[in-house]
Amino acid sequence: MRDVSEASGVSEMTVSRVLRNRGDVSEATREKVLEAARTLGYVPNKIAGALASQRVNLVGVIIPSLSNLVFPEVLSGISAELEDTGLQPVVGVTNYRPDKEEAVLYEMLSWRPSGVIIAGLEHTEAARAMLENAGVPVVEIMDVDGEGVDSVVGISHRRAGRHMAEAIIAAGYRKIGFLGTKMPEDHRARKRFEGFSEGLAAAGLTVNDTEFYSGGSALLKGREMTQAILARSPELDFLYYSNDMIGAGGLLWCLENGYDVPERLGLAGFNGVDLLEGLPRRLATMDACRREIGRKAAEIIAGRPHSGMIGGEVIELEPVLQLGDTIRRR
């Protein structure tokens, strides 16, 4: 700081005020100090400030996966909303494992962040206790079907599943297969499947066959699963995929093997990822409001910095059904 003070021609106290964004400093002086700091490569030691405030200007963001195209979009919304707040997101990945989530959360909270954004409402008892006693704003994202610790931002996956079932039934499909991730690891996919099954049951229908997988979503996985379920149940006239990635793989396989989509066989995924724009036909899907979820969660964190208040705010967004080219129009 002494070097920055000498280079900019102002006192160390003024340098401190500028770098901490505190106090009344003219714009010209602020620019002079910041330019000197940039030239010298000076980075302030925030650990010292954290010792006094018991908080660092970091927001812990805990998500299940980076390979899933859903979560980078959520992170983009978080980052954009925090851009001018002085808060920085720090990301931890759990690979859908509750024990890993617990460990990542423990490490995040040990740094005393200014807030926590965490995917999902289901946690181990220890993780939930840590969230309840964190003393900072906590926002659980992606899902509203359950009880949150503090604030919640997301969609109802059960309702999304029911709406997809209603659209499929309205289009005249009756022999329906479901393809998706193994449910114990992905609670949101499980809730969509439950809602989907409820929607079919209301019309006197059931899921005729299922194909599940473990591991990351991929186009190849979608191809393999589609081939397997249609070889086993060739009478199926609709396939509902738990996400767009495997749905896109399934669509490509069906087109390559001469299936009349959507007349003979309808298809739908979930999430509304940008990948669908490049397919030969647009896969029916639901836009899961990913970026908006991230933005709203960050907005809550930024609005209650260092407060430790429990806000209890619940923001439910409505996913938008996109029929694309793979559901019959009637």
CSV table of N, CA and C in Angstrom, one decimal, residues 125-246:
chain,number,residue,atom,x,y,z
A,125,GLU,N,-28.4,-34.9,6.7
A,125,GLU,CA,-28.7,-34.2,8.0
A,125,GLU,C,-27.6,-33.2,8.4
A,126,ALA,N,-26.4,-33.7,8.2
A,126,ALA,CA,-25.2,-32.8,8.6
A,126,ALA,C,-25.2,-31.6,7.7
A,127,ALA,N,-25.4,-31.8,6.4
A,127,ALA,CA,-25.3,-30.6,5.4
A,127,ALA,C,-26.5,-29.6,5.8
A,128,ARG,N,-27.6,-30.2,6.0
A,128,ARG,CA,-28.8,-29.3,6.4
A,128,ARG,C,-28.5,-28.5,7.6
A,129,ALA,N,-27.9,-29.1,8.6
A,129,ALA,CA,-27.6,-28.4,9.9
A,129,ALA,C,-26.6,-27.3,9.6
A,130,MET,N,-25.6,-27.6,8.7
A,130,MET,CA,-24.6,-26.6,8.4
A,130,MET,C,-25.3,-25.4,7.7
A,131,LEU,N,-26.2,-25.7,6.8
A,131,LEU,CA,-26.9,-24.6,6.1
A,131,LEU,C,-27.7,-23.8,7.1
A,132,GLU,N,-28.4,-24.5,8.0
A,132,GLU,CA,-29.3,-23.8,8.9
A,132,GLU,C,-28.5,-22.9,9.9
A,133,ASN,N,-27.2,-23.2,10.2
A,133,ASN,CA,-26.4,-22.5,11.1
A,133,ASN,C,-25.3,-21.7,10.4
A,134,ALA,N,-25.4,-21.5,9.1
A,134,ALA,CA,-24.4,-20.8,8.4
A,134,ALA,C,-24.3,-19.3,8.8
A,135,GLY,N,-25.4,-18.7,9.2
A,135,GLY,CA,-25.3,-17.3,9.6
A,135,GLY,C,-25.2,-16.3,8.4
A,136,VAL,N,-25.4,-16.8,7.2
A,136,VAL,CA,-25.4,-16.0,6.0
A,136,VAL,C,-26.6,-16.4,5.1
A,137,PRO,N,-27.0,-15.6,4.2
A,137,PRO,CA,-28.1,-16.0,3.3
A,137,PRO,C,-27.8,-17.3,2.5
A,138,VAL,N,-28.7,-18.1,2.5
A,138,VAL,CA,-28.6,-19.4,1.8
A,138,VAL,C,-29.8,-19.5,0.8
A,139,VAL,N,-29.5,-19.8,-0.5
A,139,VAL,CA,-30.5,-19.9,-1.5
A,139,VAL,C,-30.4,-21.3,-2.1
A,140,GLU,N,-31.4,-22.1,-2.0
A,140,GLU,CA,-31.4,-23.4,-2.7
A,140,GLU,C,-32.1,-23.2,-4.0
A,141,ILE,N,-31.5,-23.7,-5.1
A,141,ILE,CA,-32.0,-23.4,-6.4
A,141,ILE,C,-32.4,-24.7,-7.2
A,142,MET,N,-33.1,-24.4,-8.3
A,142,MET,CA,-33.5,-25.4,-9.3
A,142,MET,C,-34.9,-26.1,-9.0
A,143,ASP,N,-35.3,-26.1,-7.7
A,143,ASP,CA,-36.4,-26.9,-7.3
A,143,ASP,C,-37.2,-26.2,-6.2
A,144,VAL,N,-38.6,-26.3,-6.3
A,144,VAL,CA,-39.4,-25.7,-5.2
A,144,VAL,C,-40.3,-26.8,-4.6
A,145,ASP,N,-40.1,-28.0,-5.0
A,145,ASP,CA,-41.0,-29.1,-4.5
A,145,ASP,C,-40.4,-29.7,-3.2
A,146,GLY,N,-40.5,-28.9,-2.1
A,146,GLY,CA,-40.0,-29.3,-0.8
A,146,GLY,C,-39.8,-28.2,0.1
A,147,GLU,N,-39.2,-28.4,1.2
A,147,GLU,CA,-39.0,-27.4,2.3
A,147,GLU,C,-37.6,-26.8,2.2
A,148,GLY,N,-37.5,-25.5,2.0
A,148,GLY,CA,-36.2,-24.9,2.0
A,148,GLY,C,-35.6,-24.6,3.3
A,149,VAL,N,-34.3,-24.4,3.4
A,149,VAL,CA,-33.7,-23.9,4.6
A,149,VAL,C,-33.9,-22.4,4.8
A,150,ASP,N,-33.7,-21.7,3.8
A,150,ASP,CA,-33.8,-20.2,3.8
A,150,ASP,C,-34.6,-19.8,2.6
A,151,SER,N,-34.0,-19.2,1.6
A,151,SER,CA,-34.7,-18.9,0.4
A,151,SER,C,-34.6,-20.0,-0.7
A,152,VAL,N,-35.5,-20.0,-1.6
A,152,VAL,CA,-35.6,-21.0,-2.6
A,152,VAL,C,-36.0,-20.3,-4.0
A,153,VAL,N,-35.2,-20.7,-5.0
A,153,VAL,CA,-35.5,-20.2,-6.4
A,153,VAL,C,-35.5,-21.4,-7.3
A,154,GLY,N,-36.6,-21.6,-8.0
A,154,GLY,CA,-36.6,-22.7,-9.0
A,154,GLY,C,-37.9,-22.9,-9.6
A,155,ILE,N,-38.1,-24.1,-10.1
A,155,ILE,CA,-39.4,-24.5,-10.8
A,155,ILE,C,-40.0,-25.7,-10.0
A,156,SER,N,-41.2,-26.0,-10.3
A,156,SER,CA,-41.8,-27.3,-9.8
A,156,SER,C,-41.6,-28.3,-10.8
A,157,HIS,N,-40.8,-29.3,-10.5
A,157,HIS,CA,-40.5,-30.4,-11.5
A,157,HIS,C,-41.7,-31.3,-11.6
A,158,ARG,N,-42.4,-31.5,-10.5
A,158,ARG,CA,-43.6,-32.3,-10.6
A,158,ARG,C,-44.6,-31.7,-11.6
A,159,ARG,N,-44.8,-30.4,-11.4
A,159,ARG,CA,-45.7,-29.7,-12.3
A,159,ARG,C,-45.3,-29.8,-13.8
A,160,ALA,N,-43.9,-29.6,-14.0
A,160,ALA,CA,-43.4,-29.7,-15.3
A,160,ALA,C,-43.6,-31.1,-15.9
A,161,GLY,N,-43.5,-32.2,-15.1
A,161,GLY,CA,-43.7,-33.5,-15.6
A,161,GLY,C,-45.2,-33.7,-16.0
A,162,ARG,N,-46.1,-33.1,-15.2
A,162,ARG,CA,-47.5,-33.3,-15.5
A,162,ARG,C,-47.9,-32.5,-16.8
A,163,HIS,N,-47.3,-31.3,-16.9
A,163,HIS,CA,-47.6,-30.5,-18.1
A,163,HIS,C,-47.1,-31.2,-19.4
A,164,MET,N,-46.0,-31.9,-19.3
A,164,MET,CA,-45.5,-32.6,-20.5
A,164,MET,C,-46.4,-33.8,-20.8
A,165,ALA,N,-46.9,-34.5,-19.8
A,165,ALA,CA,-47.8,-35.6,-20.0
A,165,ALA,C,-49.1,-35.1,-20.7
A,166,GLU,N,-49.6,-34.0,-20.2
A,166,GLU,CA,-50.8,-33.5,-20.8
A,166,GLU,C,-50.6,-33.1,-22.3
A,167,ALA,N,-49.5,-32.6,-22.6
A,167,ALA,CA,-49.2,-32.2,-24.0
A,167,ALA,C,-49.1,-33.4,-24.9
A,168,ILE,N,-48.5,-34.5,-24.4
A,168,ILE,CA,-48.3,-35.7,-25.1
A,168,ILE,C,-49.7,-36.4,-25.4
A,169,ILE,N,-50.5,-36.4,-24.3
A,169,ILE,CA,-51.9,-37.0,-24.4
A,169,ILE,C,-52.7,-36.2,-25.4
A,170,ALA,N,-52.6,-34.9,-25.4
A,170,ALA,CA,-53.4,-34.0,-26.3
A,170,ALA,C,-53.0,-34.2,-27.7
A,171,ALA,N,-51.7,-34.7,-27.9
A,171,ALA,CA,-51.3,-34.9,-29.3
A,171,ALA,C,-51.6,-36.3,-29.8
A,172,GLY,N,-52.3,-37.1,-29.0
A,172,GLY,CA,-52.8,-38.4,-29.4
A,172,GLY,C,-51.8,-39.6,-29.2
A,173,TYR,N,-50.7,-39.4,-28.5
A,173,TYR,CA,-49.8,-40.5,-28.2
A,173,TYR,C,-50.4,-41.3,-27.0
A,174,ARG,N,-50.2,-42.6,-27.0
A,174,ARG,CA,-50.8,-43.5,-26.0
A,174,ARG,C,-49.8,-44.5,-25.4
A,175,LYS,N,-48.8,-44.9,-26.2
A,175,LYS,CA,-47.8,-45.9,-25.7
A,175,LYS,C,-46.5,-45.2,-25.5
A,176,ILE,N,-46.2,-45.0,-24.2
A,176,ILE,CA,-45.2,-44.0,-23.9
A,176,ILE,C,-44.0,-44.7,-23.1
A,177,GLY,N,-42.8,-44.4,-23.5
A,177,GLY,CA,-41.6,-44.8,-22.8
A,177,GLY,C,-40.9,-43.6,-22.1
A,178,PHE,N,-40.2,-43.9,-21.0
A,178,PHE,CA,-39.4,-42.9,-20.3
A,178,PHE,C,-38.0,-43.3,-20.3
A,179,LEU,N,-37.1,-42.4,-20.6
A,179,LEU,CA,-35.6,-42.7,-20.6
A,179,LEU,C,-35.0,-41.6,-19.7
A,180,GLY,N,-34.2,-42.0,-18.7
A,180,GLY,CA,-33.6,-41.0,-17.9
A,180,GLY,C,-32.5,-41.5,-16.9
A,181,THR,N,-32.0,-40.6,-16.1
A,181,THR,CA,-31.0,-40.9,-15.2
A,181,THR,C,-31.6,-41.7,-14.0
A,182,LYS,N,-30.8,-42.5,-13.3
A,182,LYS,CA,-31.2,-43.2,-12.2
A,182,LYS,C,-31.7,-42.3,-11.1
A,183,MET,N,-32.9,-42.5,-10.5
A,183,MET,CA,-33.5,-41.5,-9.7
A,183,MET,C,-32.9,-41.2,-8.3
A,184,PRO,N,-32.3,-42.2,-7.7
A,184,PRO,CA,-31.8,-41.9,-6.3
A,184,PRO,C,-30.8,-40.7,-6.3
A,185,GLU,N,-30.0,-40.6,-7.5
A,185,GLU,CA,-29.0,-39.5,-7.5
A,185,GLU,C,-29.5,-38.2,-8.0
A,186,ASP,N,-30.6,-38.2,-8.8
A,186,ASP,CA,-31.1,-37.0,-9.4
A,186,ASP,C,-32.6,-36.8,-8.9
A,187,HIS,N,-32.7,-36.0,-7.8
A,187,HIS,CA,-34.1,-35.9,-7.2
A,187,HIS,C,-35.0,-35.1,-8.1
A,188,ARG,N,-34.5,-34.1,-8.9
A,188,ARG,CA,-35.3,-33.3,-9.8
A,188,ARG,C,-35.9,-34.2,-10.9
A,189,ALA,N,-35.0,-35.1,-11.5
A,189,ALA,CA,-35.5,-36.0,-12.5
A,189,ALA,C,-36.6,-36.9,-11.9
A,190,ARG,N,-36.4,-37.4,-10.7
A,190,ARG,CA,-37.3,-38.2,-10.0
A,190,ARG,C,-38.7,-37.5,-9.9
A,191,LYS,N,-38.7,-36.3,-9.5
A,191,LYS,CA,-39.9,-35.5,-9.3
A,191,LYS,C,-40.6,-35.3,-10.7
A,192,ARG,N,-39.9,-35.1,-11.7
A,192,ARG,CA,-40.5,-34.9,-13.0
A,192,ARG,C,-41.1,-36.2,-13.5
A,193,PHE,N,-40.5,-37.3,-13.2
A,193,PHE,CA,-41.0,-38.6,-13.6
A,193,PHE,C,-42.3,-38.9,-12.8
A,194,GLU,N,-42.3,-38.6,-11.5
A,194,GLU,CA,-43.5,-38.7,-10.7
A,194,GLU,C,-44.7,-37.9,-11.2
A,195,GLY,N,-44.4,-36.6,-11.5
A,195,GLY,CA,-45.4,-35.7,-12.1
A,195,GLY,C,-45.9,-36.2,-13.4
A,196,PHE,N,-45.0,-36.7,-14.2
A,196,PHE,CA,-45.3,-37.3,-15.5
A,196,PHE,C,-46.2,-38.5,-15.4
A,197,SER,N,-45.9,-39.4,-14.5
A,197,SER,CA,-46.7,-40.5,-14.3
A,197,SER,C,-48.1,-40.2,-13.7
A,198,GLU,N,-48.2,-39.2,-12.9
A,198,GLU,CA,-49.4,-38.7,-12.4
A,198,GLU,C,-50.3,-38.1,-13.5
A,199,GLY,N,-49.7,-37.4,-14.4
A,199,GLY,CA,-50.4,-36.8,-15.5
A,199,GLY,C,-51.0,-37.9,-16.5
A,200,LEU,N,-50.2,-38.9,-16.7
A,200,LEU,CA,-50.7,-40.0,-17.5
A,200,LEU,C,-51.8,-40.8,-16.8
A,201,ALA,N,-51.6,-41.0,-15.5
A,201,ALA,CA,-52.7,-41.7,-14.7
A,201,ALA,C,-54.0,-41.0,-14.8
A,202,ALA,N,-54.0,-39.7,-14.8
A,202,ALA,CA,-55.2,-38.9,-14.8
A,202,ALA,C,-56.0,-39.2,-16.1
A,203,ALA,N,-55.3,-39.6,-17.1
A,203,ALA,CA,-56.0,-40.0,-18.4
A,203,ALA,C,-56.1,-41.5,-18.6
A,204,GLY,N,-55.9,-42.2,-17.5
A,204,GLY,CA,-56.0,-43.7,-17.6
A,204,GLY,C,-54.8,-44.3,-18.3
A,205,LEU,N,-53.7,-43.7,-18.4
A,205,LEU,CA,-52.5,-44.3,-19.0
A,205,LEU,C,-51.4,-44.5,-18.0
A,206,THR,N,-50.4,-45.3,-18.4
A,206,THR,CA,-49.2,-45.6,-17.6
A,206,THR,C,-48.0,-45.5,-18.6
A,207,VAL,N,-46.8,-45.4,-17.9
A,207,VAL,CA,-45.5,-45.5,-18.7
A,207,VAL,C,-45.4,-47.0,-19.1
A,208,ASN,N,-45.3,-47.3,-20.4
A,208,ASN,CA,-45.2,-48.6,-20.8
A,208,ASN,C,-43.9,-49.3,-20.6
A,209,ASP,N,-42.8,-48.5,-20.7
A,209,ASP,CA,-41.5,-49.1,-20.6
A,209,ASP,C,-40.5,-47.9,-20.1
A,210,THR,N,-39.4,-48.3,-19.4
A,210,THR,CA,-38.4,-47.3,-19.0
A,210,THR,C,-37.0,-47.8,-19.3
A,211,GLU,N,-36.1,-46.9,-19.4
A,211,GLU,CA,-34.7,-47.2,-19.6
A,211,GLU,C,-33.9,-46.2,-18.8
A,212,PHE,N,-33.1,-46.7,-17.9
A,212,PHE,CA,-32.4,-45.8,-17.0
A,212,PHE,C,-30.9,-46.0,-17.2
A,213,TYR,N,-30.1,-45.0,-16.8
A,213,TYR,CA,-28.7,-45.0,-16.9
A,213,TYR,C,-28.1,-44.3,-15.7
A,214,SER,N,-26.8,-44.6,-15.5
A,214,SER,CA,-26.0,-43.8,-14.5
A,214,SER,C,-24.8,-43.2,-15.2
A,215,GLY,N,-24.3,-42.2,-14.6
A,215,GLY,CA,-23.2,-41.5,-15.2
A,215,GLY,C,-23.7,-40.2,-15.9
A,216,GLY,N,-22.8,-39.5,-16.6
A,216,GLY,CA,-23.1,-38.3,-17.2
A,216,GLY,C,-23.9,-38.4,-18.5
A,217,SER,N,-24.7,-37.3,-18.7
A,217,SER,CA,-25.6,-37.3,-19.9
A,217,SER,C,-24.7,-37.1,-21.2
A,218,ALA,N,-25.1,-37.8,-22.3
A,218,ALA,CA,-24.3,-37.6,-23.5
A,218,ALA,C,-25.1,-38.0,-24.7
A,219,LEU,N,-24.8,-37.5,-25.9
A,219,LEU,CA,-25.5,-37.9,-27.1
A,219,LEU,C,-25.4,-39.4,-27.3
A,220,LEU,N,-24.2,-40.0,-27.1
A,220,LEU,CA,-24.1,-41.4,-27.3
A,220,LEU,C,-25.0,-42.2,-26.4
A,221,LYS,N,-25.1,-41.8,-25.2
A,221,LYS,CA,-25.9,-42.4,-24.2
A,221,LYS,C,-27.4,-42.4,-24.7
A,222,GLY,N,-27.8,-41.3,-25.2
A,222,GLY,CA,-29.2,-41.2,-25.7
A,222,GLY,C,-29.4,-42.1,-26.9
A,223,ARG,N,-28.4,-42.2,-27.8
A,223,ARG,CA,-28.5,-43.2,-28.9
A,223,ARG,C,-28.7,-44.6,-28.4
A,224,GLU,N,-27.8,-45.0,-27.5
A,224,GLU,CA,-27.8,-46.4,-27.0
A,224,GLU,C,-29.1,-46.7,-26.3
A,225,MET,N,-29.6,-45.8,-25.5
A,225,MET,CA,-30.8,-46.0,-24.7
A,225,MET,C,-32.0,-46.1,-25.6
A,226,THR,N,-32.1,-45.3,-26.6
A,226,THR,CA,-33.2,-45.3,-27.6
A,226,THR,C,-33.2,-46.6,-28.4
A,227,GLN,N,-32.1,-47.0,-28.8
A,227,GLN,CA,-32.0,-48.3,-29.5
A,227,GLN,C,-32.5,-49.4,-28.6
A,228,ALA,N,-32.1,-49.4,-27.4
A,228,ALA,CA,-32.4,-50.5,-26.5
A,228,ALA,C,-33.9,-50.6,-26.2
A,229,ILE,N,-34.5,-49.4,-25.9
A,229,ILE,CA,-35.9,-49.4,-25.5
A,229,ILE,C,-36.8,-49.7,-26.7
A,230,LEU,N,-36.5,-49.3,-27.9
A,230,LEU,CA,-37.3,-49.6,-29.1
A,230,LEU,C,-37.1,-51.0,-29.5
A,231,ALA,N,-35.9,-51.6,-29.3
A,231,ALA,CA,-35.8,-53.0,-29.6
A,231,ALA,C,-36.6,-53.9,-28.7
A,232,ARG,N,-36.7,-53.4,-27.5
A,232,ARG,CA,-37.5,-54.2,-26.5
A,232,ARG,C,-39.0,-53.9,-26.6
A,233,SER,N,-39.4,-52.7,-26.9
A,233,SER,CA,-40.8,-52.3,-27.0
A,233,SER,C,-41.1,-51.5,-28.3
A,234,PRO,N,-41.1,-52.2,-29.4
A,234,PRO,CA,-41.2,-51.5,-30.7
A,234,PRO,C,-42.6,-50.8,-30.9
A,235,GLU,N,-43.6,-51.2,-30.0
A,235,GLU,CA,-44.9,-50.5,-30.1
A,235,GLU,C,-45.0,-49.1,-29.6
A,236,LEU,N,-44.0,-48.7,-28.9
A,236,LEU,CA,-44.0,-47.3,-28.3
A,236,LEU,C,-44.2,-46.3,-29.4
A,237,ASP,N,-45.0,-45.3,-29.0
A,237,ASP,CA,-45.2,-44.2,-30.0
A,237,ASP,C,-44.7,-42.8,-29.4
A,238,PHE,N,-44.2,-42.8,-28.2
A,238,PHE,CA,-43.6,-41.6,-27.7
A,238,PHE,C,-42.5,-41.9,-26.7
A,239,LEU,N,-41.4,-41.2,-26.7
A,239,LEU,CA,-40.3,-41.3,-25.8
A,239,LEU,C,-40.1,-40.0,-25.1
A,240,TYR,N,-40.1,-40.0,-23.8
A,240,TYR,CA,-39.9,-38.8,-23.0
A,240,TYR,C,-38.5,-39.0,-22.2
A,241,TYR,N,-37.6,-38.1,-22.5
A,241,TYR,CA,-36.3,-38.2,-22.0
A,241,TYR,C,-36.1,-37.2,-20.8
A,242,SER,N,-35.3,-37.6,-19.8
A,242,SER,CA,-35.2,-36.7,-18.6
A,242,SER,C,-34.4,-35.5,-18.9
A,243,ASN,N,-33.6,-35.4,-19.9
A,243,ASN,CA,-32.9,-34.2,-20.3
A,243,ASN,C,-32.7,-34.1,-21.8
A,244,ASP,N,-32.4,-32.9,-22.3
A,244,ASP,CA,-32.2,-32.7,-23.7
A,244,ASP,C,-31.0,-33.4,-24.3
A,245,MET,N,-30.0,-33.6,-23.5
A,245,MET,CA,-28.8,-34.2,-24.1
A,245,MET,C,-29.1,-35.7,-24.6
A,246,ILE,N,-29.6,-36.5,-23.8
A,246,ILE,CA,-29.9,-37.8,-24.2
A,246,ILE,C,-31.1,-37.8,-25.2
